[in-house]
Short mmCIF file of C-alpha atoms and ligand atoms in Angstrom, two decimals:
data_model
loop_
_atom_site.label_atom_id
_atom_site.label_comp_id
_atom_site.label_asym_id
_atom_site.label_seq_id
_atom_site.Cartn_x
_atom_site.Cartn_y
_atom_site.Cartn_z
CA MET H 1 -39.21 -29.27 40.45
CA SER H 2 -41.20 -30.06 37.41
CA THR H 3 -44.46 -31.50 36.15
CA ASP H 4 -45.75 -33.26 33.05
CA ALA H 5 -48.15 -30.98 30.90
CA LEU H 6 -49.24 -30.12 27.45
CA ALA H 7 -47.88 -27.33 25.88
CA ALA H 8 -48.25 -25.21 22.62
CA LEU H 9 -44.49 -24.35 21.45
CA SER H 10 -45.52 -21.86 18.95
CA ALA H 11 -48.65 -20.40 17.57
CA GLY H 12 -51.25 -22.54 16.38
CA ALA H 13 -48.86 -25.46 16.54
CA PRO H 14 -50.37 -28.87 18.08
CA LEU H 15 -50.06 -29.29 21.71
CA GLU H 16 -47.48 -31.80 22.82
CA HIS H 17 -46.18 -33.20 26.08
CA PHE H 18 -43.94 -30.95 27.90
CA LYS H 19 -42.19 -30.42 31.46
CA VAL H 20 -42.73 -27.41 33.29
CA PRO H 21 -41.01 -25.81 36.27
CA LEU H 22 -42.93 -25.99 39.44
CA ARG H 23 -42.03 -23.25 42.17
CA GLU H 24 -40.99 -24.17 45.73
CA LEU H 25 -43.75 -23.55 48.12
CA ARG H 26 -43.74 -20.14 49.48
CA ASP H 27 -45.43 -19.23 52.92
CA ASP H 28 -49.06 -18.63 51.30
CA ASP H 29 -49.10 -21.09 48.64
CA VAL H 30 -50.91 -24.10 47.99
CA ALA H 31 -49.45 -27.16 45.88
CA ILE H 32 -52.24 -29.02 44.19
CA ASP H 33 -52.47 -32.50 42.29
CA VAL H 34 -54.45 -31.82 39.66
CA ARG H 35 -57.24 -34.13 38.42
CA PHE H 36 -59.17 -32.60 35.95
CA CYS H 37 -59.13 -29.13 33.68
CA GLY H 38 -61.41 -27.87 31.43
CA VAL H 39 -60.93 -26.78 27.76
CA CYS H 40 -61.87 -23.14 27.29
CA HIS H 41 -62.38 -21.54 24.09
CA SER H 42 -59.99 -18.86 25.39
CA ASP H 43 -57.22 -21.68 25.56
CA ILE H 44 -57.47 -21.79 21.70
CA HIS H 45 -57.51 -18.06 21.05
CA LYS H 46 -54.39 -17.81 22.95
CA ALA H 47 -52.73 -21.23 21.85
CA ARG H 48 -53.08 -19.93 18.50
CA ASP H 49 -52.39 -16.42 19.24
CA GLU H 50 -55.47 -14.99 17.99
CA TRP H 51 -55.28 -12.06 20.96
CA GLY H 52 -51.93 -11.43 20.05
CA GLY H 53 -49.18 -11.37 22.89
CA ALA H 54 -48.99 -15.07 22.99
CA ILE H 55 -46.05 -16.43 25.21
CA PHE H 56 -44.63 -19.83 24.28
CA PRO H 57 -44.07 -22.41 25.24
CA MET H 58 -47.46 -22.13 26.76
CA VAL H 59 -49.40 -24.51 29.05
CA PRO H 60 -53.35 -23.45 28.74
CA GLY H 61 -55.83 -24.24 31.27
CA HIS H 62 -57.57 -22.31 33.88
CA GLU H 63 -60.76 -24.39 34.94
CA ILE H 64 -58.54 -26.68 37.20
CA VAL H 65 -59.65 -29.02 40.10
CA GLY H 66 -57.53 -31.32 42.23
CA LEU H 67 -56.37 -32.40 45.37
CA VAL H 68 -54.12 -30.14 47.91
CA ALA H 69 -51.10 -31.89 48.06
CA ALA H 70 -49.22 -29.49 50.55
CA VAL H 71 -49.69 -26.11 52.03
CA GLY H 72 -47.21 -23.16 52.90
CA PRO H 73 -46.93 -22.11 56.54
CA ALA H 74 -49.26 -19.03 56.10
CA VAL H 75 -51.89 -20.87 54.48
CA THR H 76 -55.04 -20.93 56.76
CA ARG H 77 -58.16 -22.14 54.29
CA PHE H 78 -56.68 -25.56 53.28
CA GLN H 79 -55.04 -28.69 54.18
CA PRO H 80 -53.62 -31.63 52.25
CA GLY H 81 -56.19 -34.05 50.88
CA GLN H 82 -59.01 -31.22 50.18
CA ARG H 83 -60.59 -30.71 47.09
CA VAL H 84 -59.68 -27.61 45.55
CA GLY H 85 -59.83 -25.18 42.37
CA VAL H 86 -57.91 -22.62 40.60
CA GLY H 87 -59.59 -20.57 38.05
CA CYS H 88 -58.34 -17.71 35.57
CA PHE H 89 -56.04 -15.86 37.89
CA VAL H 90 -53.14 -16.40 40.12
CA ASN H 91 -52.07 -13.16 41.52
CA CYS H 92 -52.78 -9.56 41.76
CA CYS H 93 -51.46 -6.17 43.22
CA ASN H 94 -53.30 -6.62 46.65
CA ASP H 95 -53.32 -2.89 46.90
CA CYS H 96 -55.89 -1.19 44.77
CA THR H 97 -59.62 -0.63 45.00
CA GLN H 98 -60.45 -3.77 42.86
CA CYS H 99 -58.33 -6.07 44.82
CA ALA H 100 -59.93 -4.64 48.36
CA ARG H 101 -63.51 -5.34 47.01
CA HIS H 102 -62.29 -8.86 45.53
CA MET H 103 -62.72 -7.72 41.95
CA GLU H 104 -59.61 -9.21 41.14
CA PRO H 105 -60.17 -9.30 37.18
CA TYR H 106 -60.02 -5.64 37.31
CA CYS H 107 -56.71 -5.01 39.04
CA PRO H 108 -54.41 -3.32 36.77
CA ARG H 109 -51.80 -6.05 37.90
CA VAL H 110 -53.81 -9.09 37.87
CA VAL H 111 -51.91 -12.05 36.56
CA ALA H 112 -53.66 -14.91 34.45
CA THR H 113 -53.29 -18.54 35.15
CA TYR H 114 -51.10 -18.62 32.18
CA ASN H 115 -49.49 -17.08 29.11
CA ALA H 116 -48.65 -14.46 31.62
CA LYS H 117 -45.62 -13.09 33.52
CA ASP H 118 -46.00 -13.02 37.28
CA HIS H 119 -44.75 -10.00 39.19
CA ASP H 120 -41.48 -11.69 40.11
CA GLY H 121 -40.99 -12.41 36.18
CA ALA H 122 -41.48 -15.72 36.26
CA ILE H 123 -43.87 -17.34 33.46
CA ALA H 124 -47.10 -18.93 34.71
CA TYR H 125 -48.57 -22.09 33.60
CA GLY H 126 -51.64 -23.21 33.13
CA GLY H 127 -53.87 -26.27 34.31
CA TYR H 128 -53.06 -28.92 31.52
CA ALA H 129 -50.55 -30.23 33.98
CA ARG H 130 -50.11 -32.91 36.62
CA ALA H 131 -49.52 -30.18 39.28
CA ILE H 132 -49.72 -26.59 40.22
CA VAL H 133 -48.48 -24.19 42.68
CA CYS H 134 -50.81 -21.48 43.77
CA ARG H 135 -51.26 -18.59 46.20
CA GLU H 136 -54.03 -19.14 48.65
CA ARG H 137 -56.13 -16.20 47.53
CA PHE H 138 -56.87 -17.83 43.96
CA VAL H 139 -57.40 -21.34 45.63
CA PHE H 140 -61.08 -22.14 45.98
CA SER H 141 -62.92 -24.68 47.94
CA MET H 142 -64.77 -27.09 45.56
CA PRO H 143 -68.09 -28.55 46.62
CA THR H 144 -67.41 -32.48 47.23
CA THR H 145 -70.89 -32.97 46.36
CA LEU H 146 -70.48 -32.38 42.86
CA ASP H 147 -68.91 -34.51 40.13
CA MET H 148 -65.18 -33.46 40.18
CA ALA H 149 -64.93 -33.55 36.41
CA ALA H 150 -68.01 -31.72 35.92
CA SER H 151 -67.13 -29.01 38.53
CA ALA H 152 -63.92 -28.03 36.82
CA PRO H 153 -65.72 -25.46 34.05
CA LEU H 154 -67.45 -23.60 36.80
CA LEU H 155 -63.98 -22.04 37.64
CA CYS H 156 -64.25 -19.99 34.08
CA ALA H 157 -67.64 -20.87 32.05
CA GLY H 158 -69.57 -20.67 35.51
CA ILE H 159 -68.22 -17.63 37.06
CA THR H 160 -68.17 -15.97 34.06
CA MET H 161 -71.95 -16.00 33.52
CA TRP H 162 -72.69 -15.95 37.42
CA SER H 163 -70.69 -12.67 37.61
CA PRO H 164 -72.78 -10.40 35.25
CA MET H 165 -75.74 -11.84 36.25
CA THR H 166 -75.56 -11.32 40.18
CA ARG H 167 -74.21 -7.68 39.17
CA LEU H 168 -77.39 -6.87 36.82
CA GLY H 169 -79.42 -8.30 39.98
CA LEU H 170 -80.91 -11.34 38.16
CA HIS H 171 -80.72 -13.16 41.66
CA LYS H 172 -82.91 -10.52 43.29
CA GLU H 173 -85.23 -9.54 40.30
CA PRO H 174 -85.31 -12.68 37.82
CA ARG H 175 -85.74 -11.14 34.14
CA ARG H 176 -86.26 -12.40 30.65
CA VAL H 177 -82.58 -13.62 29.57
CA GLY H 178 -81.23 -14.31 26.33
CA VAL H 179 -77.97 -16.46 25.73
CA VAL H 180 -76.52 -16.03 22.32
CA GLY H 181 -73.97 -19.20 21.65
CA LEU H 182 -74.70 -22.75 23.14
CA GLY H 183 -71.26 -23.40 24.00
CA GLY H 184 -69.35 -23.84 27.26
CA LEU H 185 -70.24 -20.19 28.64
CA GLY H 186 -73.68 -20.40 27.00
CA HIS H 187 -74.97 -23.83 28.49
CA MET H 188 -73.79 -22.64 31.87
CA GLY H 189 -75.34 -19.20 31.24
CA VAL H 190 -78.79 -21.15 30.77
CA LYS H 191 -78.29 -23.47 33.68
CA LEU H 192 -77.54 -20.48 36.13
CA ALA H 193 -80.40 -18.30 34.85
CA LYS H 194 -82.80 -20.76 35.13
CA SER H 195 -81.90 -21.75 38.76
CA LEU H 196 -82.27 -18.01 39.44
CA GLY H 197 -85.79 -18.07 38.27
CA CYS H 198 -85.33 -16.25 34.75
CA THR H 199 -87.02 -16.85 31.63
CA VAL H 200 -84.38 -17.87 29.17
CA THR H 201 -84.32 -18.01 25.44
CA VAL H 202 -81.03 -19.58 23.70
CA ILE H 203 -80.25 -17.64 20.37
CA SER H 204 -78.02 -20.14 18.42
CA ARG H 205 -76.89 -20.77 14.62
CA THR H 206 -77.13 -24.54 14.95
CA PRO H 207 -80.41 -26.09 14.52
CA GLY H 208 -79.59 -29.39 16.23
CA LYS H 209 -79.01 -27.71 19.54
CA ARG H 210 -83.01 -26.85 19.79
CA ASP H 211 -83.90 -30.07 21.44
CA GLU H 212 -81.16 -30.01 23.70
CA ALA H 213 -81.64 -26.42 24.70
CA LEU H 214 -85.32 -26.66 25.48
CA GLN H 215 -85.45 -30.30 27.13
CA ARG H 216 -82.55 -31.17 28.56
CA LEU H 217 -81.15 -27.57 29.60
CA GLY H 218 -84.30 -26.22 30.36
CA ALA H 219 -84.59 -23.22 28.21
CA ASP H 220 -88.04 -21.64 27.83
CA ARG H 221 -87.43 -20.66 24.13
CA PHE H 222 -85.18 -21.62 21.25
CA LEU H 223 -84.37 -19.01 18.46
CA LEU H 224 -82.37 -19.78 15.25
CA SER H 225 -80.18 -16.65 14.51
CA THR H 226 -80.20 -17.48 11.00
CA ASP H 227 -84.09 -17.35 10.71
CA ALA H 228 -84.70 -13.71 10.28
CA SER H 229 -88.65 -13.91 10.50
CA ALA H 230 -88.21 -15.80 13.88
CA MET H 231 -85.55 -13.01 15.41
CA ALA H 232 -87.91 -10.28 13.84
CA THR H 233 -90.97 -11.84 16.00
CA ALA H 234 -89.07 -11.92 18.74
CA ALA H 235 -88.12 -8.19 18.63
CA GLY H 236 -88.16 -6.38 21.96
CA SER H 237 -88.75 -9.72 23.97
CA LEU H 238 -85.95 -9.55 26.39
CA ASP H 239 -84.40 -7.64 29.13
CA VAL H 240 -80.60 -8.92 29.25
CA VAL H 241 -79.13 -10.62 26.38
CA PHE H 242 -75.72 -12.36 27.14
CA ASP H 243 -73.42 -12.88 24.27
CA THR H 244 -71.14 -15.68 24.59
CA VAL H 245 -70.00 -15.89 20.89
CA SER H 246 -66.30 -16.64 20.15
CA ALA H 247 -66.36 -15.28 16.34
CA LYS H 248 -67.52 -12.07 14.75
CA LYS H 249 -71.37 -11.76 14.15
CA GLU H 250 -73.85 -8.81 13.60
CA LEU H 251 -74.71 -7.10 16.36
CA ASP H 252 -77.95 -5.32 15.49
CA PRO H 253 -80.49 -8.43 15.23
CA LEU H 254 -79.24 -9.19 18.77
CA LEU H 255 -79.67 -5.47 20.08
CA ASP H 256 -83.10 -5.69 18.54
CA LEU H 257 -84.05 -8.24 20.68
CA LEU H 258 -84.02 -6.08 23.82
CA ALA H 259 -86.82 -4.29 25.19
CA VAL H 260 -86.63 -0.60 26.74
CA GLU H 261 -83.70 -0.28 29.03
CA GLY H 262 -82.56 -3.55 28.20
CA VAL H 263 -78.81 -4.67 28.64
CA PHE H 264 -76.47 -6.23 26.29
CA CYS H 265 -73.64 -7.72 27.84
CA THR H 266 -70.80 -9.50 25.95
CA VAL H 267 -68.46 -11.89 27.42
CA GLY H 268 -67.65 -13.76 24.24
CA LEU H 269 -64.02 -12.72 23.07
CA PRO H 270 -63.43 -13.14 19.48
CA MET H 271 -59.96 -12.72 17.76
CA GLN H 272 -57.86 -9.38 18.06
CA GLY H 273 -58.99 -6.60 15.85
CA VAL H 274 -62.72 -7.61 15.75
CA ARG H 275 -65.05 -4.36 15.75
CA TYR H 276 -69.01 -4.01 16.05
CA ASP H 277 -71.16 -1.80 14.41
CA PHE H 278 -74.44 -0.60 15.72
CA VAL H 279 -76.99 1.52 14.82
CA PRO H 280 -76.90 4.53 17.76
CA LYS H 281 -80.75 5.46 17.10
CA GLN H 282 -81.62 1.94 18.19
CA VAL H 283 -79.63 2.30 21.46
CA ILE H 284 -81.13 5.54 22.21
CA ARG H 285 -84.76 5.11 21.28
CA ARG H 286 -84.71 2.24 23.77
CA ARG H 287 -81.97 3.35 26.24
CA LEU H 288 -80.00 0.19 25.95
CA THR H 289 -77.07 -0.41 28.01
CA LEU H 290 -73.90 -2.06 26.48
CA THR H 291 -71.45 -3.83 28.81
CA GLY H 292 -69.01 -6.53 29.39
CA SER H 293 -67.61 -8.69 31.92
CA SER H 294 -64.30 -10.49 32.63
CA VAL H 295 -64.60 -13.92 34.68
CA GLY H 296 -65.55 -13.04 38.05
CA GLY H 297 -63.56 -12.02 41.60
CA THR H 298 -62.59 -14.43 44.12
CA GLN H 299 -65.41 -13.84 46.28
CA GLU H 300 -68.07 -14.25 44.08
CA THR H 301 -66.15 -17.39 42.70
CA GLN H 302 -66.50 -19.13 45.92
CA GLU H 303 -70.16 -18.20 46.30
CA MET H 304 -71.21 -19.24 42.76
CA LEU H 305 -68.93 -22.77 43.71
CA ASP H 306 -71.16 -22.90 47.12
CA TYR H 307 -74.39 -22.05 45.26
CA CYS H 308 -73.71 -24.88 42.70
CA GLY H 309 -72.83 -27.30 45.29
CA LYS H 310 -76.15 -26.36 47.00
CA HIS H 311 -78.37 -26.94 44.08
CA GLY H 312 -76.47 -29.59 42.14
CA ILE H 313 -75.36 -27.55 39.25
CA THR H 314 -72.37 -28.82 37.11
CA CYS H 315 -71.31 -28.46 33.42
CA ASP H 316 -72.20 -31.17 30.81
CA VAL H 317 -68.85 -32.51 29.71
CA GLU H 318 -66.85 -34.90 27.75
CA VAL H 319 -63.83 -36.44 29.68
CA ILE H 320 -60.91 -36.97 27.50
CA ASP H 321 -57.32 -38.12 27.72
CA GLY H 322 -54.41 -35.66 27.28
CA ASP H 323 -53.60 -37.19 23.82
CA TYR H 324 -57.16 -35.78 22.41
CA ILE H 325 -56.27 -32.34 22.96
CA ASN H 326 -55.56 -31.12 19.53
CA THR H 327 -58.65 -33.04 18.14
CA ALA H 328 -60.71 -31.39 20.95
CA PHE H 329 -59.51 -27.85 20.10
CA ASP H 330 -60.50 -28.49 16.38
CA ARG H 331 -64.03 -30.07 17.58
CA VAL H 332 -64.66 -26.83 19.85
CA VAL H 333 -64.13 -24.43 17.12
CA ARG H 334 -66.49 -26.56 15.08
CA SER H 335 -68.96 -26.08 17.97
CA ASP H 336 -68.85 -30.05 18.08
CA VAL H 337 -68.89 -30.53 21.78
CA ARG H 338 -71.68 -30.82 24.34
CA TYR H 339 -70.52 -28.75 25.92
CA ARG H 340 -67.32 -28.79 27.66
CA PHE H 341 -64.14 -31.00 26.75
CA VAL H 342 -62.56 -32.03 30.56
CA ILE H 343 -59.08 -33.18 30.35
CA ASP H 344 -58.33 -35.94 32.92
CA VAL H 345 -54.93 -34.80 33.51
CA THR H 346 -53.58 -38.32 35.34
CA THR H 347 -53.51 -39.39 31.67
CA LEU H 348 -50.71 -36.95 30.81
P1 NAP N 401 -67.65 -22.42 23.07
O1 NAP N 401 -67.58 -23.41 23.58
O2 NAP N 401 -66.71 -22.55 21.52
O3 NAP N 401 -68.83 -21.63 22.42
C1 NAP N 401 -69.20 -20.65 21.77
C2 NAP N 401 -70.41 -20.78 21.00
O4 NAP N 401 -70.69 -19.56 20.27
C3 NAP N 401 -70.56 -21.60 19.98
O5 NAP N 401 -70.84 -23.24 20.78
C4 NAP N 401 -71.46 -21.63 18.99
O6 NAP N 401 -72.76 -21.50 19.63
C5 NAP N 401 -71.13 -19.91 19.07
N1 NAP N 401 -70.27 -19.61 17.65
C6 NAP N 401 -69.12 -20.32 17.69
N2 NAP N 401 -68.79 -19.60 16.33
C7 NAP N 401 -69.61 -18.86 15.80
C8 NAP N 401 -69.82 -18.06 14.68
N3 NAP N 401 -68.41 -18.28 13.75
N4 NAP N 401 -70.70 -17.44 14.20
C9 NAP N 401 -71.54 -17.46 15.35
N5 NAP N 401 -71.66 -18.18 16.44
C10 NAP N 401 -70.61 -18.94 16.77
O7 NAP N 401 -66.50 -21.04 23.77
P2 NAP N 401 -66.52 -20.69 25.08
O8 NAP N 401 -65.42 -21.77 25.86
O9 NAP N 401 -67.87 -20.78 25.69
O10 NAP N 401 -66.23 -19.19 24.91
C11 NAP N 401 -67.10 -18.35 24.42
C12 NAP N 401 -66.29 -17.28 24.19
O11 NAP N 401 -65.98 -16.49 25.41
C13 NAP N 401 -64.77 -17.10 23.51
O12 NAP N 401 -64.55 -16.19 22.90
C14 NAP N 401 -63.93 -16.95 24.80
O13 NAP N 401 -62.58 -16.64 24.72
C15 NAP N 401 -64.65 -16.34 25.84
N6 NAP N 401 -64.54 -16.17 27.03
C16 NAP N 401 -64.53 -14.95 27.66
C17 NAP N 401 -64.64 -14.67 29.30
C18 NAP N 401 -64.74 -13.60 29.94
O14 NAP N 401 -64.02 -13.45 31.03
N7 NAP N 401 -65.61 -12.56 29.49
C19 NAP N 401 -64.23 -16.05 29.98
C20 NAP N 401 -64.16 -17.19 29.08
C21 NAP N 401 -64.35 -17.20 27.77
P3 NAP N 401 -74.06 -21.94 18.62
O15 NAP N 401 -73.65 -23.13 17.87
O16 NAP N 401 -75.12 -22.26 19.45
O17 NAP N 401 -74.35 -20.77 17.83
ZN1 ZN N 402 -62.14 -19.66 30.29
#
């Protein structure tokens, strides 16, 4: 079996129509007719081989929403016709401490949804495709109350912000949160932090995002990162800063925003080789914590989806046809999207 998809055939090559194999249904597999797939900046990093280790041909896509087409005999949670999602991972060792606590991204044998080799040696292909076959463990039930296209990016952008927020306890004790970079991840960070009761500051280099951040997304404050005096005035005013920036930036001005015992959490993952300096004295004097976070585990992903369903939280999306994908990639790199492209894969 095979399916129609969009693939990069070499690093940086425009994506083109391509057929990829689909495996026969195994006992614990769910076959999904994909309807929508979000375009994450990670798709661009990978298709352009900015992180190294790319496997071509590559079908990107890990914000996948569709309907169950068929299930294997051992599948218990899903049935044909059900609305489901697949995020960033499709397999794990099922045996380690991280798998036991449903923290699959940190399993040493975790398999990404695409640009990866599964344990049996098969190449994994992502969601810029009409269909996907995925193990039940990595399939999520999608809230049917939400717009289907606008819920797709919850599967990466949403959970990548939700996981560190809940790990840092913001759902129990709302705090003063900063979100650096108002893109796909950043705008979900604002929506989720606000819904948890946090006070939210957006730190952006794009003045045109000020009104949207404050009025549409509900942020409490907007800081232009290029305005040194505004940044200085805001020193020490935040408890947690989430950095979602996809490129190299100065770290010290961001650390300066943190109060004593503040936490700087990076989720943005610029290209290979990017290194950051920071002034140790700053970190010591205010006893800062530097941390990072990778997407999220399966259990917390389902919790986040259910939470978003209950509270009506979706992503701001621009739905595109498959043929628009190369323009969309360029526009994401220019930060010219509000705030996520989502491919209607029925156009493939
Ligand atoms: P995105 O939509 O492109 O957003 C990134 C934002 O960063 C932009 O909107 C822009 O915000 C800012 N930015 C971009 N280029 C910049 C530059 N040269 N200097 C300063 N700021 C810049 O990307 P995304 O899909 O949200 O992903 C963000 C990053 O997170 C990517 O590196 C992606 O690979 C990574 N990621 C990590 C995980 C994880 O598990 N940790 C999961 C998904 C994605 P402003 O215009 O507001 O400044
Ligand atoms: Zn992603």
